[in-house]
mmCIF file of C-alpha atoms in Angstrom:
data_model
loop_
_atom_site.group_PDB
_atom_site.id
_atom_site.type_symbol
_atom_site.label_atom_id
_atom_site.label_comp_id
_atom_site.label_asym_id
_atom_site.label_seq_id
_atom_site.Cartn_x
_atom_site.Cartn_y
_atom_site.Cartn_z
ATOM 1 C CA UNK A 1 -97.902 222.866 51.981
ATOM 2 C CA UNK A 2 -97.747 226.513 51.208
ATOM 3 C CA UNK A 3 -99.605 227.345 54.366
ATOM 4 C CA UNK A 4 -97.181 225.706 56.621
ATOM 5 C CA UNK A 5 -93.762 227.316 54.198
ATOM 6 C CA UNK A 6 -96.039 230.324 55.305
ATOM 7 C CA UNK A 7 -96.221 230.046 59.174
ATOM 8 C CA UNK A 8 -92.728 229.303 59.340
ATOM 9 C CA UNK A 9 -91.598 232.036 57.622
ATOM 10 C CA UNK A 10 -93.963 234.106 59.795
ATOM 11 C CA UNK A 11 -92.720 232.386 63.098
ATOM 12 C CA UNK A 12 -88.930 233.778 61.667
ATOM 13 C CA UNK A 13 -90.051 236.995 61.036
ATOM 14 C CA UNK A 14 -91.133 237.179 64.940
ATOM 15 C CA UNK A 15 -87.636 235.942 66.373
ATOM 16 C CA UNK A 16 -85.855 238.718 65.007
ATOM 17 C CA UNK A 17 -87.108 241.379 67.837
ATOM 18 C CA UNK A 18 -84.417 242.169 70.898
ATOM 19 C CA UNK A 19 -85.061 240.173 74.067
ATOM 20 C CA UNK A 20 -86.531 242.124 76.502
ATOM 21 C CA UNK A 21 -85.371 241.319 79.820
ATOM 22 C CA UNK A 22 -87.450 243.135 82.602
ATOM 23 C CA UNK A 23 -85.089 243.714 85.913
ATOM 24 C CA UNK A 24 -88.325 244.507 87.619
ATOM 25 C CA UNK A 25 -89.651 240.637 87.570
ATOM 26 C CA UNK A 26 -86.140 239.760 89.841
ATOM 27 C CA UNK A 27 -85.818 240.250 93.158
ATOM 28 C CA UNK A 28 -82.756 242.282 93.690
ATOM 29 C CA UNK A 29 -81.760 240.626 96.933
ATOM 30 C CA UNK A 30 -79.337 238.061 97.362
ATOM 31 C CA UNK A 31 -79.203 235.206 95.166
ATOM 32 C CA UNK A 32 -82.208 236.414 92.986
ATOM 33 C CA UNK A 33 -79.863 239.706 91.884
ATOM 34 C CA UNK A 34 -77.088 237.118 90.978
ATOM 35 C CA UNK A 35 -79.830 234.496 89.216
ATOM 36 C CA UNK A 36 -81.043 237.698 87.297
ATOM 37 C CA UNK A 37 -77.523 238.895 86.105
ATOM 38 C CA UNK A 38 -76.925 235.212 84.814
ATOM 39 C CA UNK A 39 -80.277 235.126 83.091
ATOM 40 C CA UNK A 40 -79.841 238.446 81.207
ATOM 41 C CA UNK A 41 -76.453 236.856 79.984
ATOM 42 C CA UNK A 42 -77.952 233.780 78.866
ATOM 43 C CA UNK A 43 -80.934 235.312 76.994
ATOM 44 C CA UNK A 44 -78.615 237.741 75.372
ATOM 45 C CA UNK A 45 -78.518 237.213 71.456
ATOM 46 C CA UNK A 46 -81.129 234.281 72.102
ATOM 47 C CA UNK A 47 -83.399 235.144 69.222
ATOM 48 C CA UNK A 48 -80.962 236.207 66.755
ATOM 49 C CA UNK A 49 -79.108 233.471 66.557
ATOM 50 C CA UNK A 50 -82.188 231.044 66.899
ATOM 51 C CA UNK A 51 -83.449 232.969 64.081
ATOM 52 C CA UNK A 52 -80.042 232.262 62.044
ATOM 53 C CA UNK A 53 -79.838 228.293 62.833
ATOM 54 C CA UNK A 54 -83.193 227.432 64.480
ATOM 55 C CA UNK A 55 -80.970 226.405 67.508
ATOM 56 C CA UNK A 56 -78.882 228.080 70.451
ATOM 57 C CA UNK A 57 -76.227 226.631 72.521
ATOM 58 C CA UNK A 58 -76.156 227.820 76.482
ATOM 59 C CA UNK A 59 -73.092 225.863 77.695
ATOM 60 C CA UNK A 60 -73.479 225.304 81.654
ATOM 61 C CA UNK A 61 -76.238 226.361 81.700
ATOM 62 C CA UNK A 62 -77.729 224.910 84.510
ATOM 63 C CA UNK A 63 -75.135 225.411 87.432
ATOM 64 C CA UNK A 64 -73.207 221.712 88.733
ATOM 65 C CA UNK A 65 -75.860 221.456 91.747
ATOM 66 C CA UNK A 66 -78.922 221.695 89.790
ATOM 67 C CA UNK A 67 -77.419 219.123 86.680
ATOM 68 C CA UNK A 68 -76.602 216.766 89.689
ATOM 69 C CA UNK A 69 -79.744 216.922 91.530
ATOM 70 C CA UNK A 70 -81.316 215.876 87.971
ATOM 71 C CA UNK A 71 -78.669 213.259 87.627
ATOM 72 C CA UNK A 72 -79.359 211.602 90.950
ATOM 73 C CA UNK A 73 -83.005 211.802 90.211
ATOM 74 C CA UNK A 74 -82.861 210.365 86.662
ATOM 75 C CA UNK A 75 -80.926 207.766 88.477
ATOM 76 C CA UNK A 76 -83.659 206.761 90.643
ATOM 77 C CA UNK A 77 -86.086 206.318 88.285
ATOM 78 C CA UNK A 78 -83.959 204.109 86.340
ATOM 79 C CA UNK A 79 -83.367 201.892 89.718
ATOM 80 C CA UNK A 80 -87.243 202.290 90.246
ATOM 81 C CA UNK A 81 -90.224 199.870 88.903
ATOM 82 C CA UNK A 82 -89.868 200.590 84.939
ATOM 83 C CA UNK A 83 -93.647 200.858 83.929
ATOM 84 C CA UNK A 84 -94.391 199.856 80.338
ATOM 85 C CA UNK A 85 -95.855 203.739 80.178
ATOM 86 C CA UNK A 86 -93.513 204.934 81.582
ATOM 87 C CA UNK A 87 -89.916 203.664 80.214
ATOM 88 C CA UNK A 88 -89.291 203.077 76.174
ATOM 89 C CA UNK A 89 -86.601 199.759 75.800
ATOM 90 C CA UNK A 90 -84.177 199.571 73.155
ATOM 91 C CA UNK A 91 -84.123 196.147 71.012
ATOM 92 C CA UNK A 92 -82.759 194.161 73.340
ATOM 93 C CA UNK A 93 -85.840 194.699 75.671
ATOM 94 C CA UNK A 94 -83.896 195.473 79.003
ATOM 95 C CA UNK A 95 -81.947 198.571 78.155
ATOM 96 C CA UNK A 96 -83.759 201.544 78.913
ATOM 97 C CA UNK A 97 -84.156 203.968 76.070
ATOM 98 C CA UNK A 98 -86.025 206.823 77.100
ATOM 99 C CA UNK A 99 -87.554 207.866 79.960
ATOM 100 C CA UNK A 100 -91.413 209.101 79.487
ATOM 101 C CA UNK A 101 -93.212 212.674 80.783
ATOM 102 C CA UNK A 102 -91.111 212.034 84.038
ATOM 103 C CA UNK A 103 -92.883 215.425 85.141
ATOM 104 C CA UNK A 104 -96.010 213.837 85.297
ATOM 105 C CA UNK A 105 -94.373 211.356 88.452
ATOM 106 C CA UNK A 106 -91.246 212.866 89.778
ATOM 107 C CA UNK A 107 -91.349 216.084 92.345
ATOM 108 C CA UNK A 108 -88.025 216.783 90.859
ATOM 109 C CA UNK A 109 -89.195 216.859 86.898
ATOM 110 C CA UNK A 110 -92.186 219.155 87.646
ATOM 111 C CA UNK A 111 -90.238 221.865 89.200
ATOM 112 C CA UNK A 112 -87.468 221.591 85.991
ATOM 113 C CA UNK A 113 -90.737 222.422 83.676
ATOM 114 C CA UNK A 114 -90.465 225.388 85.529
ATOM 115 C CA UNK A 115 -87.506 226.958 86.055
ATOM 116 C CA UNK A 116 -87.169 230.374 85.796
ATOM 117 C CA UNK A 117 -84.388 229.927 83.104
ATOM 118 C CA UNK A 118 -86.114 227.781 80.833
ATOM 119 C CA UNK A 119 -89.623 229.798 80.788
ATOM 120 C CA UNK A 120 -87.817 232.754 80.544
ATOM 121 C CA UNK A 121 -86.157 231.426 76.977
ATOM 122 C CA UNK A 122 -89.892 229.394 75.917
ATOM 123 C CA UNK A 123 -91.606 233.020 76.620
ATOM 124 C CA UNK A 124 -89.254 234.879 74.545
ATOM 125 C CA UNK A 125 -88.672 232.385 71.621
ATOM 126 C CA UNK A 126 -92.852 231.454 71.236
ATOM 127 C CA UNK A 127 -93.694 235.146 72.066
ATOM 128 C CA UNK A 128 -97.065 234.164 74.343
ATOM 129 C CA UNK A 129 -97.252 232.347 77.764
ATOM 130 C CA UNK A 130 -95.985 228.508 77.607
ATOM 131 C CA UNK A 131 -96.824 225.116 78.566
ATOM 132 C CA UNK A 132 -94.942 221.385 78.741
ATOM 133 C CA UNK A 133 -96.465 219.368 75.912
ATOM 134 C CA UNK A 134 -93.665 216.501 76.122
ATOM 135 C CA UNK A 135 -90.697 215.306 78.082
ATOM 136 C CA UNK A 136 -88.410 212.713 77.914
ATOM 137 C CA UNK A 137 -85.066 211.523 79.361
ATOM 138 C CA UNK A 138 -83.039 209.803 76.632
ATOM 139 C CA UNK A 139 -80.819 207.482 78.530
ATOM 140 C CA UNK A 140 -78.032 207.101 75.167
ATOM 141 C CA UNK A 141 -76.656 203.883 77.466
ATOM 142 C CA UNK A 142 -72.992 203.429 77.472
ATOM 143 C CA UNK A 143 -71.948 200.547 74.785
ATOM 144 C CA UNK A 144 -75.995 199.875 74.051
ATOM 145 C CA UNK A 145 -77.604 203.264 72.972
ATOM 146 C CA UNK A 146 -79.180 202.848 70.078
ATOM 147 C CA UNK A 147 -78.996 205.476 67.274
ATOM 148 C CA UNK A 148 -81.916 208.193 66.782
ATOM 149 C CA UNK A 149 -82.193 208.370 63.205
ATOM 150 C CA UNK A 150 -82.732 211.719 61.316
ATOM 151 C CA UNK A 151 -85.782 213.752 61.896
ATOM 152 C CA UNK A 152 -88.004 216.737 62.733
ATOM 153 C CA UNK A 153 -90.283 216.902 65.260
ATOM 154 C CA UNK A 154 -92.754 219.163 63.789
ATOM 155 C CA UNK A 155 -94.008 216.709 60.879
ATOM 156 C CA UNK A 156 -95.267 214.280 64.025
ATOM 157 C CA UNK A 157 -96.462 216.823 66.305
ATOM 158 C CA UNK A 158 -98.702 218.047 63.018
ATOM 159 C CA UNK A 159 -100.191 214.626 61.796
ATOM 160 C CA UNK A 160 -99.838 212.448 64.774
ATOM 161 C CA UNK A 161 -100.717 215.006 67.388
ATOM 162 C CA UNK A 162 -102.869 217.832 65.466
ATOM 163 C CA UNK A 163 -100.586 220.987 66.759
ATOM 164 C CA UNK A 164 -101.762 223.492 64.121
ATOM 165 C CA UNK A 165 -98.300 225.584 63.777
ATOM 166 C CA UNK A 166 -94.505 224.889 64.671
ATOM 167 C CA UNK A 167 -94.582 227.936 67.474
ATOM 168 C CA UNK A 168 -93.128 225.006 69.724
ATOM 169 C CA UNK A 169 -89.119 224.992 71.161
ATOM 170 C CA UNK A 170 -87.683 221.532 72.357
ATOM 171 C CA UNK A 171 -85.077 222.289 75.348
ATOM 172 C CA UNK A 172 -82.497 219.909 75.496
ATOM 173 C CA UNK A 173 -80.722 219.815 78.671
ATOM 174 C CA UNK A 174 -76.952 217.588 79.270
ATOM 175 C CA UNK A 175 -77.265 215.197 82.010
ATOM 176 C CA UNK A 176 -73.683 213.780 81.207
ATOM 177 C CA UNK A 177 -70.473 215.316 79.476
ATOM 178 C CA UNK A 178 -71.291 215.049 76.311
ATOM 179 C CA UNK A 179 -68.190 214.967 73.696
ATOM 180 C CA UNK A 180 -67.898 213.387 70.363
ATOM 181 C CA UNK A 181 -67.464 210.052 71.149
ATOM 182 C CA UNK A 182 -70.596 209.296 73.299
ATOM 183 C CA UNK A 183 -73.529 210.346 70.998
ATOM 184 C CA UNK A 184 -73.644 214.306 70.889
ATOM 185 C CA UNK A 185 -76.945 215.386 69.244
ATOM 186 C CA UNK A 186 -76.041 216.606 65.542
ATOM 187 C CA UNK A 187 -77.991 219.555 64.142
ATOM 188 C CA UNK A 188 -78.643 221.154 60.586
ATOM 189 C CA UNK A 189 -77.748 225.030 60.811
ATOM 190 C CA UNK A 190 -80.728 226.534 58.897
ATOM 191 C CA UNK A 191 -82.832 223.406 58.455
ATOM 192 C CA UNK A 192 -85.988 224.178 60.609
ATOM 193 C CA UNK A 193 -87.172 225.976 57.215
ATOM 194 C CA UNK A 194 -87.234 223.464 55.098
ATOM 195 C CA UNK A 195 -90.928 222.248 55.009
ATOM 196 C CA UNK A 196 -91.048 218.150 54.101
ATOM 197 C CA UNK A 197 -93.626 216.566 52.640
ATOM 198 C CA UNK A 198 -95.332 214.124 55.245
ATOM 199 C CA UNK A 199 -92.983 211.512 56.112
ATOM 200 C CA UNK A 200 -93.785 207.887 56.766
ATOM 201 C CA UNK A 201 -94.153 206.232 60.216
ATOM 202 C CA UNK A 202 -91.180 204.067 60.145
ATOM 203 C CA UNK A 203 -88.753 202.232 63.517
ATOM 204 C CA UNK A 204 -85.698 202.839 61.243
ATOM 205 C CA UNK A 205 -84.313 199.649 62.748
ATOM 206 C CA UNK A 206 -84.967 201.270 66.080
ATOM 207 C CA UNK A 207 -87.772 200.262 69.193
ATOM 208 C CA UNK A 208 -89.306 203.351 68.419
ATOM 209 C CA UNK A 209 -91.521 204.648 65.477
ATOM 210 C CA UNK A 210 -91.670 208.143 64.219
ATOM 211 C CA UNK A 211 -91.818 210.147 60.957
ATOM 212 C CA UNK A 212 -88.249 209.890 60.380
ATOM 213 C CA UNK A 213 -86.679 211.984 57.490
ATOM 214 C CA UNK A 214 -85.682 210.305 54.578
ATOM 215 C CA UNK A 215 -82.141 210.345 53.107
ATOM 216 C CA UNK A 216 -82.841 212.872 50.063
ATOM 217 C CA UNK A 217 -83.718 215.844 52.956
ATOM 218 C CA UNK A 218 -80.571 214.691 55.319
ATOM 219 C CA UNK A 219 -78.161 215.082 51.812
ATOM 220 C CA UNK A 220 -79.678 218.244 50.488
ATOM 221 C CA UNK A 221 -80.203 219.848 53.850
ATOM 222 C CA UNK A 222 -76.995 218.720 54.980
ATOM 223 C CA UNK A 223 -74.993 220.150 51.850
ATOM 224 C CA UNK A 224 -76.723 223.818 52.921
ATOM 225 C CA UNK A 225 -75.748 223.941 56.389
ATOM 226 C CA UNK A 226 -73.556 221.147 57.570
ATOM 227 C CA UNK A 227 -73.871 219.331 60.600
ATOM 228 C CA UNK A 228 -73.179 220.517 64.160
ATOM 229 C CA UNK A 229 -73.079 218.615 67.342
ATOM 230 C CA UNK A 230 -72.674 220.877 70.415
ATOM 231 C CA UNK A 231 -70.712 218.785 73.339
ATOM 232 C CA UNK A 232 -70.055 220.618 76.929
ATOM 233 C CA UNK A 233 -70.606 220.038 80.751
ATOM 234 C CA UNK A 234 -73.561 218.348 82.495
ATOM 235 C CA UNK A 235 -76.120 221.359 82.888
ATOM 236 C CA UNK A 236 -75.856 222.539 79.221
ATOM 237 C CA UNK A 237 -78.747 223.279 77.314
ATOM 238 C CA UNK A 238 -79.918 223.593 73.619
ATOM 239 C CA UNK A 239 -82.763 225.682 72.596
ATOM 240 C CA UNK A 240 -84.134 224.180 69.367
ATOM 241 C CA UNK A 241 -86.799 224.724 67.249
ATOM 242 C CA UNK A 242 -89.301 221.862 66.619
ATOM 243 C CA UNK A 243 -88.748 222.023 62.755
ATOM 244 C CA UNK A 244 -84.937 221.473 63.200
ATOM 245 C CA UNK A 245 -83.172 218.429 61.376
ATOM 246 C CA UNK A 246 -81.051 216.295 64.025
ATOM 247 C CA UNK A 247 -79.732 212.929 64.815
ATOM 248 C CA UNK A 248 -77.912 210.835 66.813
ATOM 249 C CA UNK A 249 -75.594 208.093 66.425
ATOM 250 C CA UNK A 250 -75.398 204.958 69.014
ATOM 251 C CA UNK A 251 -72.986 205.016 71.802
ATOM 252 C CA UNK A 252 -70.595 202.617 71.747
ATOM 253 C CA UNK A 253 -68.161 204.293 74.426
ATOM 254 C CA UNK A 254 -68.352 203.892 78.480
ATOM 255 C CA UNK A 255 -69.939 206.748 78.683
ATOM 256 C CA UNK A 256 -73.231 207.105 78.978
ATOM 257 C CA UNK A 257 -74.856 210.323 77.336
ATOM 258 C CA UNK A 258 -78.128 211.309 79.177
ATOM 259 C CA UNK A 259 -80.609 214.024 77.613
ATOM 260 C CA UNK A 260 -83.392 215.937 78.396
ATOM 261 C CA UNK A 261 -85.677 216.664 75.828
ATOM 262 C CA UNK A 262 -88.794 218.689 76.761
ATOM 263 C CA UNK A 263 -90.999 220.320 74.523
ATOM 264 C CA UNK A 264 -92.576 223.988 74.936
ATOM 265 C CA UNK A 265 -95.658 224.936 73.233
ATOM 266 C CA UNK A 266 -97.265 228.517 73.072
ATOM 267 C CA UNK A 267 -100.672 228.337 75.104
ATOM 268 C CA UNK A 268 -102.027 229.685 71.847
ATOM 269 C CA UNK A 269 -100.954 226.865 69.923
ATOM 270 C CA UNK A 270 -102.635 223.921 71.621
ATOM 271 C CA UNK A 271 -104.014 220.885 69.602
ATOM 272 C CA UNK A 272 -106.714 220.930 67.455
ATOM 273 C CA UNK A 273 -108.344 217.428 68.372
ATOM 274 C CA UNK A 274 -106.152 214.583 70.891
ATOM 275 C CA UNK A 275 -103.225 212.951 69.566
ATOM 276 C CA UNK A 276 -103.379 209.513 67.496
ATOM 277 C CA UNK A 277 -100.252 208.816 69.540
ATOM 278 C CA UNK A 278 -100.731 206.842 72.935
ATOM 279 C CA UNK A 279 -101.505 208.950 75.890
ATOM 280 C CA UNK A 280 -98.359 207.579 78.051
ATOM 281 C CA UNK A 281 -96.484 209.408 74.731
ATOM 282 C CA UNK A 282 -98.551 212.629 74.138
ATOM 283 C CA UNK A 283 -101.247 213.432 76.909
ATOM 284 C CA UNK A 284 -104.213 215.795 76.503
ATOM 285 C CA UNK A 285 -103.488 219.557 76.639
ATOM 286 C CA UNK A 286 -106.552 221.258 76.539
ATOM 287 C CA UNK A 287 -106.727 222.012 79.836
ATOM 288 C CA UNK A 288 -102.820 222.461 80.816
ATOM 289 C CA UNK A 289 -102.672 225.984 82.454
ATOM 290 C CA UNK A 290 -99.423 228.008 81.520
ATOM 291 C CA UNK A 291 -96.397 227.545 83.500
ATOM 292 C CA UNK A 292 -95.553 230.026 86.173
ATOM 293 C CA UNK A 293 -91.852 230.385 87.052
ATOM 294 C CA UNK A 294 -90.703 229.435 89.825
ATOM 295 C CA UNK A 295 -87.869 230.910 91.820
ATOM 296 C CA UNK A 296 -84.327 230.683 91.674
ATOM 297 C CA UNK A 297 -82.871 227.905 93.321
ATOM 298 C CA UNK A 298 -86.403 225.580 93.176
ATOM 299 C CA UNK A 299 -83.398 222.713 92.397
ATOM 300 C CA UNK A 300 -80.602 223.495 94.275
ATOM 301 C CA UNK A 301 -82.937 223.868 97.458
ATOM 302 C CA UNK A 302 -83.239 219.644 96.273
ATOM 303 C CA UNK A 303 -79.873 218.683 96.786
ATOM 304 C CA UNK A 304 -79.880 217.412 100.356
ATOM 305 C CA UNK A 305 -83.135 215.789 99.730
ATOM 306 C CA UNK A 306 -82.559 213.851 96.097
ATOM 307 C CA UNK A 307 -79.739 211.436 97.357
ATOM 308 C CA UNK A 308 -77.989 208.912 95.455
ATOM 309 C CA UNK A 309 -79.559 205.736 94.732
#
C-alpha cells in the first residue's frame, strides 16, 4: 500500500512542470500553422490543473467534422455484425453497451489513437512516449443505458491486468451533446490520490464486472471534493487520470450519450505478466510500438469517405 500512496505522489510531483510546446514539430504552412495555434491553446494549463483535480476539460475539442466522422463510424459498427468480442450488451441482452478496442477493426478508430491532439496531451501528462492499452465506445443508449457504478480504473488495471504504476491517462472523447439529463460522466475533484484497498470483482447489478468502489470511498471522497460532471458539444474531451473516482447514472432521456474512453499508457509502464482479463477486453502489450502522430486533418480528410449508415 505505501508503495503505490508513493508512486502517486511521485506521478503528482511530475505534472507540475510547464508544457512545453515545440513550434518546430508543426508545419507552419496552411492548416498545420492553424492546427498548431489550436494545440498550444488546448495544452495550455494542461498539467496544472490535471495536477489540481486529476482531470481536464477541453470543450470542442475535436472540431464538428472530425466528432461527426466518429459519429457516423460508431454508427456503422453498431448497424454491423455485433461479435460477442467485440460488443458488451446491457441486461436485456440486445442493447449494446459498449463497444470493444474498435481500433483494433475500424480504419477510422486507429487513426483517432493517433491524433496529433491526443498524443500531444498523453506525451505531456505520462512524460515518456505513449501507447493505446484500451478503448471502448460506451453507447449510454437513449431510455436503456444502464448506469456505470462508481470506480477507478487503476485498482483493475493493477490486479487484473499487472500495470505496475498509475502513469496511465484515460481520454474521454463526446460523441453526443452531453448535458445533465442524458448521463454526463461525474468526477471527484482530487480523488485520483486516494489509494483503496483492493476492491472486489463485483457486476453492481450491471452486465459488466469490475472492481467497483464501495460506498464508504464514494461518501468520504465525495465530501472532499464534490462531484463534477462536465457536459458540452460532440468533439469534447476529458483528460483523466486512471486513479480518478467517476460514475455514471443510466439514461433515461431520448438522448443517447455516446463516449469514448481510451486509455494511454507510458511505453515505460507496460505490464508485468498478461492480463487475467479476456483478451477481446485487455490484449497483450508487450510488443505495441509507441504511437507516432499523425497529421492534422488524418479525420477530416474521412469525411467524404465515412458516410452515413
Amino acid at each position: 500500500m505505501t508503495n503505490i500512496t508513493d508512486t502517486l505522489r511521485k506521478e503528482t510531483l511530475g505534472l507540475t512542470r510547464r508544457f512545453r510546446f515545440r513550434p518546430r514539430q508543426v508545419s507552419l504552412k496552411g492548416r498545420e500553422q492553424v492546427f498548431g495555434v489550436i494545440l498550444s491553446r488546448m495544452l495550455r494549463d494542461l498539467a496544472t490543473d490535471y495536477q489540481r483535480d486529476g482531470f481536464v476539460f477541453r470543450p470542442g475539442l475535436l472540431s464538428a467534422i472530425e466528432a461527426n466522422v466518429l459519429v457516423r463510424e460508431t454508427e456503422r459498427l453498431l448497424l454491423g455484425h455485433r461479435r460477442a468480442d467485440r460488443f458488451l450488451l446491457e441486461k436485456d441482452a440486445t442493447t449494446v453497451r459498449t463497444i470493444v478496442n474498435p481500433h483494433l477493426f475500424s480504419d477510422v478508430f486507429e487513426r483517432l489513437i493517433s491524433h496529433p491532439t491526443l498524443v500531444a496531451a498523453a506525451q505531456e501528462l505520462l512524460d515518456d512516449d505513449v501507447y493505446a492499452f484500451q478503448m471502448g465506445v460506451n453507447s449510454k443508449a437513449s431510455f436503456n443505458g444502464d448506469v456505470w457504478f462508481w470506480h477507478q480504473d487503476y485498482p483493475g488495471y493493477q490486479y487484473d491486468d499487472h500495470i505496475p504504476t498509475p502513469r496511465m491517462m484515460n481520454t474521454l472523447v463526446f460523441l453526443d451533446e452531453v448535458n445533465a439529463l442524458n448521463g454526463p460522466l461525474m468526477l471527484v475533484p482530487g480523488s485520483y490520490l486516494h489509494v483503496t484497498d483492493r476492491p472486489d470483482v463485483s457486476n453492481k447489478g450491471t452486465s459488466y464486472s469490475f472492481r467497483y468502489a464501495d460506498v464508504e470511498t464514494v461518501t468520504d471522497q465525495v465530501s472532499r471534493g464534490g462531484i463534477i460532471a462536465p457536459t458540452g458539444p460532440a468533439g469534447s474531451a476529458i483528460f483523466m487520470h486512471v486513479n480518478t473516482l467517476h460514475g455514471s447514472t443510466a439514461n433515461l432521456s431520448p438522448w443517447p450519450r455516446r463516449m469514448i474512453t481510451l486509455t494511454y499508457n507510458a511505453m515505460s509502464n507496460k505490464a508485468t505478466s498478461p492480463s487475467t482479463r479476456s483478451k477481446h477486453i485487455v490484449y497483450d502489450d508487450r510488443d505495441l510500438p509507441a504511437l507516432v502522430p499523425l497529421h492534422a486533418n488524418c479525420l477530416e480528410e474521412l469525411a467524404d469517405s465515412v458516410r452515413s449508415p
